[in-house]
């Protein structure tokens, strides 16, 4: 499952370079089967703005987000307890003293999506590669290792590299 466009686009559309203002998100086909369930590439470090886009643009066929837990060091303008979104309010919390480059999204059915957070300053090639790696079935990398690997590699790594558990 790949989503790299605005919510009006079909959730199964192939990912190309996203246009400005569109959610940069890739999700695995089957949530909960791998180390990560996908990746999210926000455009800035303003968590309040970026979370609204993520929550409001999350593919409705995958559920509705009711709570977000995040890793605080990389974010500015962090909401304290809740965030107003199009569907009402989303509860917000953080992992103290944590820098795992993750967000945990709790859905209405209580399932949890674990997404790698790609730094906004990644180049287009590295950002797309990190999204691909996080959403590739069989991924065994945690978010921090995945991002360090992508940063150190050429942006043309093939998808097989990620599925092999390297």
Coordinates of N, CA and C in Angstrom, one line a residue:
X1 N 0.8 -1.2 0.0 CA 0.0 0.0 0.0 C 0.9 1.2 0.0
X2 N 0.7 2.1 -0.9 CA 1.5 3.3 -1.0 C 0.5 4.5 -1.1
X3 N 0.8 5.5 -0.3 CA 0.0 6.7 -0.4 C 1.0 7.9 -0.4
X4 N 1.1 8.6 -1.4 CA 2.0 9.8 -1.5 C 1.3 11.0 -2.1
X5 N 0.0 11.0 -2.1 CA -0.7 12.1 -2.6 C -1.8 12.6 -1.6
X6 N -2.5 13.5 -2.0 CA -3.6 14.1 -1.2 C -4.7 13.1 -1.0
X7 N -5.5 13.2 0.1 CA -6.5 12.2 0.4 C -7.5 12.0 -0.7
X8 N -7.6 12.9 -1.6 CA -8.6 12.8 -2.7 C -8.1 11.7 -3.7
X9 N -6.8 11.4 -3.7 CA -6.3 10.4 -4.6 C -6.5 9.1 -4.1
X10 N -6.7 8.1 -5.0 CA -6.9 6.7 -4.5 C -5.7 6.3 -3.6
X11 N -6.0 5.6 -2.5 CA -5.0 5.2 -1.6 C -4.0 4.2 -2.2
X12 N -4.4 3.5 -3.2 CA -3.5 2.5 -3.8 C -2.7 3.1 -5.0
X13 N -2.8 4.4 -5.2 CA -2.1 5.0 -6.4 C -0.6 4.9 -6.1
X14 N 0.2 4.7 -7.2 CA 1.6 4.6 -7.1 C 2.2 5.9 -6.6
X15 N 3.3 5.8 -5.9 CA 3.9 7.0 -5.4 C 4.9 7.6 -6.4
X16 N 4.7 8.8 -6.6 CA 5.7 9.5 -7.4 C 6.1 10.7 -6.5
X17 N 6.9 11.6 -7.0 CA 7.3 12.7 -6.2 C 6.0 13.5 -5.9
X18 N 5.8 13.7 -4.6 CA 4.6 14.4 -4.2 C 4.6 15.9 -4.5
X19 N 3.5 16.5 -4.7 CA 3.4 17.9 -4.9 C 3.5 18.6 -3.6
X20 N 3.9 19.9 -3.6 CA 3.9 20.6 -2.3 C 2.5 20.6 -1.7
X21 N 2.4 20.4 -0.4 CA 1.1 20.4 0.2 C 0.4 19.1 0.3
X22 N 0.9 18.1 -0.4 CA 0.3 16.8 -0.3 C 1.1 15.9 0.7
X23 N 0.3 15.1 1.4 CA 0.9 14.2 2.4 C 1.9 13.2 1.8
X24 N 3.1 13.2 2.4 CA 4.1 12.3 2.0 C 4.2 11.1 3.0
X25 N 3.5 10.0 2.6 CA 3.3 8.9 3.4 C 3.3 7.6 2.6
X26 N 3.9 6.6 3.1 CA 3.9 5.3 2.5 C 3.6 4.3 3.6
X27 N 2.6 3.4 3.4 CA 2.2 2.4 4.4 C 2.4 1.0 3.8
X28 N 2.7 0.1 4.7 CA 2.8 -1.3 4.3 C 1.4 -1.8 3.9
X29 N 1.4 -2.9 3.2 CA 0.1 -3.6 2.8 C -0.6 -4.1 4.1
X30 N 0.2 -4.7 5.0 CA -0.4 -5.4 6.1 C 0.2 -4.8 7.4
X31 N -0.5 -4.0 8.1 CA -0.1 -3.3 9.3 C 0.2 -4.3 10.4
X32 N 1.3 -4.1 11.1 CA 1.6 -5.0 12.3 C 2.5 -6.2 11.9
X33 N 2.8 -6.4 10.6 CA 3.6 -7.6 10.2 C 5.1 -7.4 10.3
X34 N 5.5 -6.2 10.2 CA 7.0 -5.9 10.1 C 7.4 -4.9 11.3
X35 N 8.7 -4.6 11.3 CA 9.2 -3.7 12.4 C 8.5 -2.4 12.3
X36 N 8.4 -1.8 11.1 CA 7.7 -0.6 10.8 C 6.5 -0.8 9.9
X37 N 5.5 0.1 10.1 CA 4.3 0.0 9.2 C 4.3 1.0 8.1
X38 N 5.4 1.7 8.0 CA 5.5 2.7 6.9 C 6.3 3.9 7.3
X39 N 6.3 4.9 6.5 CA 7.0 6.1 6.8 C 6.3 7.4 6.5
X40 N 6.6 8.4 7.2 CA 6.0 9.7 7.0 C 7.1 10.7 6.9
X41 N 6.9 11.6 5.9 CA 8.0 12.6 5.6 C 7.3 14.0 5.7
X42 N 7.3 14.6 6.9 CA 6.8 15.9 7.0 C 7.6 17.0 6.3
X43 N 7.0 18.1 6.0 CA 7.7 19.2 5.3 C 8.4 20.2 6.2
X44 N 8.1 20.1 7.5 CA 8.7 21.0 8.5 C 8.9 20.3 9.8
X45 N 9.4 21.1 10.8 CA 9.5 20.5 12.1 C 8.4 21.1 13.1
X46 N 7.4 21.7 12.5 CA 6.3 22.3 13.3 C 5.3 21.2 13.4
X47 N 5.3 20.5 14.6 CA 4.5 19.3 14.8 C 3.0 19.6 14.8
X48 N 2.6 20.7 15.3 CA 1.2 21.0 15.2 C 0.6 21.1 13.8
X49 N 1.4 21.7 12.9 CA 1.0 21.8 11.5 C 1.0 20.4 10.8
X50 N 2.2 19.8 11.0 CA 2.4 18.5 10.3 C 1.5 17.4 10.8
X51 N 1.2 17.3 12.1 CA 0.2 16.3 12.6 C -1.2 16.5 12.1
X52 N -1.6 17.8 11.9 CA -2.9 18.0 11.3 C -3.0 17.4 9.9
X53 N -1.9 17.7 9.2 CA -1.9 17.2 7.8 C -1.9 15.6 7.8
X54 N -1.1 15.0 8.7 CA -1.1 13.6 8.8 C -2.4 13.0 9.2
X55 N -3.0 13.5 10.2 CA -4.3 13.0 10.7 C -5.4 13.2 9.7
X56 N -5.5 14.4 9.1 CA -6.6 14.7 8.2 C -6.4 14.0 6.8
X57 N -5.1 13.7 6.5 CA -4.9 13.1 5.2 C -4.6 11.6 5.2
X58 N -4.7 11.0 6.4 CA -4.5 9.6 6.6 C -5.6 8.8 5.8
X59 N -5.2 7.8 5.0 CA -6.2 7.1 4.2 C -7.3 6.6 5.0
X60 N -8.6 7.0 4.7 CA -9.7 6.5 5.6 C -9.9 5.0 5.6
X61 N -9.5 4.3 4.5 CA -9.7 2.9 4.5 C -8.7 2.2 5.5
X62 N -7.8 2.9 6.0 CA -6.8 2.4 7.0 C -7.2 2.7 8.4
X63 N -8.3 3.5 8.6 CA -8.8 3.8 9.9 C -8.7 5.3 10.2
X64 N -9.1 5.7 11.4 CA -9.0 7.0 11.9 C -8.2 7.1 13.1
X65 N -7.2 8.1 13.1 CA -6.3 8.3 14.1 C -7.0 9.0 15.3
X66 N -6.8 8.5 16.5 CA -7.4 9.1 17.7 C -6.3 9.5 18.7
X67 N -5.1 9.0 18.6 CA -4.0 9.4 19.5 C -2.7 9.3 18.7
X68 N -1.7 10.2 19.0 CA -0.4 10.2 18.4 C 0.6 10.3 19.5
X69 N 1.6 9.4 19.5 CA 2.8 9.5 20.4 C 4.0 9.8 19.5
X70 N 4.8 10.7 19.9 CA 5.9 11.1 19.1 C 7.2 11.2 19.9
X71 N 8.3 11.3 19.2 CA 9.7 11.4 19.7 C 10.0 12.9 19.7
X72 N 10.1 13.6 20.9 CA 10.2 15.1 20.9 C 11.4 15.8 20.4
X73 N 12.6 15.3 20.4 CA 13.8 16.2 20.1 C 13.8 16.9 18.8
X74 N 13.2 16.3 17.8 CA 13.2 16.9 16.4 C 12.1 17.9 16.1
X75 N 11.2 18.1 17.1 CA 10.0 18.9 16.8 C 10.0 20.2 17.5
X76 N 9.4 21.2 16.8 CA 9.1 22.5 17.3 C 7.6 22.6 17.5
X77 N 7.1 23.6 18.2 CA 5.6 23.9 18.3 C 4.9 22.6 18.6
X78 N 5.2 21.9 19.7 CA 4.6 20.6 20.0 C 3.3 20.9 20.8
X79 N 2.2 20.2 20.4 CA 1.0 20.3 21.1 C 1.1 19.6 22.5
X80 N 0.4 20.0 23.5 CA 0.6 19.4 24.8 C -0.3 18.2 25.1
X81 N -1.5 18.3 24.9 CA -2.4 17.1 25.2 C -3.3 16.7 24.0
X82 N -3.8 17.7 23.3 CA -4.6 17.4 22.1 C -4.4 18.4 21.0
X83 N -4.9 18.0 19.9 CA -4.7 18.8 18.7 C -6.0 18.9 17.9
X84 N -6.6 20.1 17.6 CA -7.8 20.1 16.8 C -7.5 19.7 15.4
X85 N -8.3 18.8 14.8 CA -8.2 18.3 13.5 C -9.6 18.4 12.8
X86 N -9.7 18.0 11.6 CA -10.9 18.1 10.9 C -12.0 17.3 11.5
X87 N -11.7 16.1 12.1 CA -12.7 15.3 12.7 C -12.9 15.5 14.2
X88 N -12.3 16.6 14.7 CA -12.5 16.9 16.1 C -11.2 17.1 16.8
X89 N -10.8 16.2 17.8 CA -9.6 16.3 18.5 C -8.8 15.0 18.5
X90 N -7.5 15.1 18.5 CA -6.7 13.9 18.5 C -5.8 14.1 19.8
X91 N -5.8 13.1 20.6 CA -4.9 13.1 21.8 C -3.4 13.0 21.4
X92 N -2.6 13.8 22.0 CA -1.2 13.8 21.7 C -0.3 13.6 22.9
X93 N 0.7 12.8 22.8 CA 1.7 12.6 23.9 C 3.1 12.3 23.3
X94 N 4.0 12.2 24.2 CA 5.4 12.0 23.7 C 6.1 10.9 24.5
X95 N 7.2 10.4 24.0 CA 8.1 9.5 24.7 C 9.2 10.4 25.4
X96 N 9.3 10.5 26.7 CA 10.3 11.3 27.3 C 11.7 10.8 27.0
X97 N 12.6 11.7 26.7 CA 14.0 11.4 26.5 C 14.2 10.4 25.4
X98 N 13.4 10.5 24.3 CA 13.4 9.5 23.2 C 13.8 10.2 21.9
X99 N 14.6 9.6 21.1 CA 14.9 10.1 19.8 C 14.9 9.0 18.8
X100 N 13.8 8.3 18.7 CA 13.7 7.1 17.8 C 13.2 7.4 16.4
X101 N 12.9 8.6 16.1 CA 12.4 9.0 14.8 C 11.1 8.2 14.5
X102 N 10.2 8.1 15.5 CA 9.0 7.3 15.3 C 7.8 8.1 15.7
X103 N 6.6 7.8 15.1 CA 5.3 8.2 15.6 C 4.5 6.9 15.7
X104 N 3.8 6.9 16.8 CA 2.8 5.8 17.1 C 1.4 6.3 16.8
X105 N 0.7 5.8 15.9 CA -0.7 6.3 15.6 C -1.6 5.2 16.2
X106 N -2.4 5.6 17.1 CA -3.5 4.7 17.6 C -4.8 5.0 16.9
X107 N -5.4 4.0 16.4 CA -6.6 4.1 15.6 C -7.9 3.9 16.5
X108 N -9.0 4.2 15.9 CA -10.3 3.9 16.6 C -10.5 2.5 17.0
X109 N -9.9 1.5 16.3 CA -10.0 0.1 16.6 C -8.9 -0.3 17.6
X110 N -8.1 0.6 18.1 CA -7.0 0.4 19.0 C -5.8 -0.2 18.4
X111 N -5.8 -0.4 17.1 CA -4.6 -0.9 16.5 C -3.6 0.3 16.5
X112 N -2.3 0.0 16.3 CA -1.2 1.0 16.4 C -0.4 0.9 15.1
X113 N -0.2 2.0 14.4 CA 0.7 2.0 13.3 C 2.0 2.7 13.8
X114 N 3.1 2.0 13.5 CA 4.5 2.6 13.8 C 5.1 3.1 12.5
X115 N 5.3 4.4 12.5 CA 5.8 5.1 11.3 C 7.2 5.7 11.6
X116 N 8.1 5.5 10.7 CA 9.4 6.2 10.7 C 9.1 7.6 10.3
X117 N 9.7 8.5 11.0 CA 9.6 10.0 10.6 C 10.9 10.4 9.9
X118 N 10.7 10.7 8.6 CA 11.8 11.1 7.7 C 12.1 12.6 8.0
X119 N 13.3 13.0 8.3 CA 13.6 14.4 8.5 C 13.2 15.2 7.3
X120 N 12.6 16.4 7.6 CA 12.1 17.3 6.5 C 13.3 17.7 5.5
X121 N 14.5 17.8 6.1 CA 15.6 18.3 5.3 C 16.2 17.2 4.4
X122 N 15.7 16.0 4.4 CA 16.3 15.0 3.5 C 16.0 15.4 2.0
X123 N 17.0 15.1 1.2 CA 16.8 15.4 -0.3 C 15.6 14.5 -0.8
X124 N 15.1 14.9 -2.0 CA 14.0 14.1 -2.6 C 14.4 12.6 -2.7
X125 N 15.6 12.4 -3.2 CA 16.0 11.0 -3.4 C 16.1 10.2 -2.1
X126 N 16.7 10.8 -1.0 CA 16.8 10.2 0.3 C 15.5 10.0 1.0
X127 N 14.7 11.1 0.8 CA 13.3 11.0 1.4 C 12.5 9.9 0.8
X128 N 12.5 9.8 -0.5 CA 11.7 8.8 -1.1 C 12.2 7.4 -0.8
X129 N 13.6 7.3 -0.7 CA 14.2 6.0 -0.4 C 13.8 5.6 1.0
X130 N 13.8 6.5 2.0 CA 13.4 6.2 3.4 C 12.0 5.8 3.4
X131 N 11.1 6.4 2.7 CA 9.7 6.0 2.7 C 9.5 4.6 2.1
X132 N 10.2 4.3 1.1 CA 10.2 3.0 0.5 C 10.7 2.0 1.5
X133 N 11.8 2.2 2.1 CA 12.4 1.3 3.0 C 11.4 1.0 4.2
X134 N 10.8 2.0 4.7 CA 9.9 1.9 5.9 C 8.7 1.1 5.5
X135 N 8.3 1.1 4.3 CA 7.0 0.5 3.9 C 7.2 -0.9 3.1
X136 N 8.5 -1.3 3.0 CA 8.8 -2.5 2.3 C 8.5 -3.7 3.1
X137 N 7.7 -4.7 2.6 CA 7.4 -5.9 3.4 C 8.7 -6.6 3.8
X138 N 8.7 -7.0 5.1 CA 9.9 -7.7 5.6 C 10.9 -6.8 6.2
X139 N 10.6 -5.5 6.3 CA 11.6 -4.6 6.9 C 11.9 -5.0 8.4
X140 N 13.2 -5.0 8.7 CA 13.7 -5.4 10.0 C 14.5 -4.3 10.7
X141 N 14.5 -3.1 10.1 CA 15.3 -2.0 10.6 C 14.4 -1.1 11.5
X142 N 15.0 -0.6 12.6 CA 14.2 0.4 13.4 C 14.4 1.7 12.6
X143 N 13.6 2.7 13.0 CA 13.6 3.9 12.2 C 14.9 4.6 12.2
X144 N 15.6 4.7 13.3 CA 16.9 5.4 13.4 C 17.9 4.7 12.5
X145 N 18.0 3.4 12.5 CA 19.0 2.7 11.7 C 18.6 2.9 10.2
X146 N 17.4 2.8 9.9 CA 16.9 3.0 8.5 C 17.3 4.3 8.0
X147 N 17.1 5.4 8.8 CA 17.5 6.7 8.3 C 19.0 6.9 8.2
X148 N 19.7 6.3 9.1 CA 21.2 6.4 9.0 C 21.7 5.7 7.8
X149 N 21.1 4.5 7.5 CA 21.5 3.8 6.3 C 21.2 4.5 5.0
X150 N 20.0 5.1 5.0 CA 19.6 5.9 3.8 C 20.5 7.1 3.6
X151 N 20.8 7.8 4.7 CA 21.7 8.9 4.6 C 23.1 8.6 4.1
X152 N 23.5 7.4 4.4 CA 24.9 7.0 4.1 C 25.0 6.4 2.7
X153 N 23.9 6.1 2.1 CA 23.8 5.4 0.8 C 23.5 6.3 -0.3
X154 N 23.8 5.9 -1.5 CA 23.3 6.6 -2.7 C 21.8 6.4 -2.7
X155 N 21.1 7.4 -3.2 CA 19.6 7.4 -3.2 C 19.0 6.4 -4.2
X156 N 19.9 5.6 -4.9 CA 19.4 4.7 -5.9 C 19.4 3.2 -5.4
X157 N 19.3 3.0 -4.1 CA 19.3 1.6 -3.6 C 18.0 0.9 -4.1
X158 N 18.1 -0.3 -4.5 CA 16.9 -1.0 -5.0 C 16.1 -1.5 -3.8
X159 N 14.8 -1.7 -4.0 CA 13.9 -2.2 -3.0 C 14.3 -3.5 -2.4
X160 N 15.0 -4.4 -3.2 CA 15.4 -5.7 -2.6 C 16.4 -5.5 -1.5
X161 N 17.1 -4.5 -1.4 CA 18.0 -4.2 -0.3 C 17.3 -4.2 1.0
X162 N 16.1 -3.6 1.0 CA 15.3 -3.4 2.3 C 14.6 -4.7 2.6
X163 N 14.1 -5.4 1.7 CA 13.4 -6.7 2.0 C 14.3 -7.7 2.5
X164 N 15.6 -7.7 2.2 CA 16.6 -8.7 2.6 C 17.0 -8.6 4.0
X165 N 16.5 -7.5 4.7 CA 16.9 -7.3 6.1 C 18.3 -6.9 6.4
X166 N 18.9 -6.3 5.4 CA 20.3 -5.8 5.5 C 20.4 -4.7 6.5

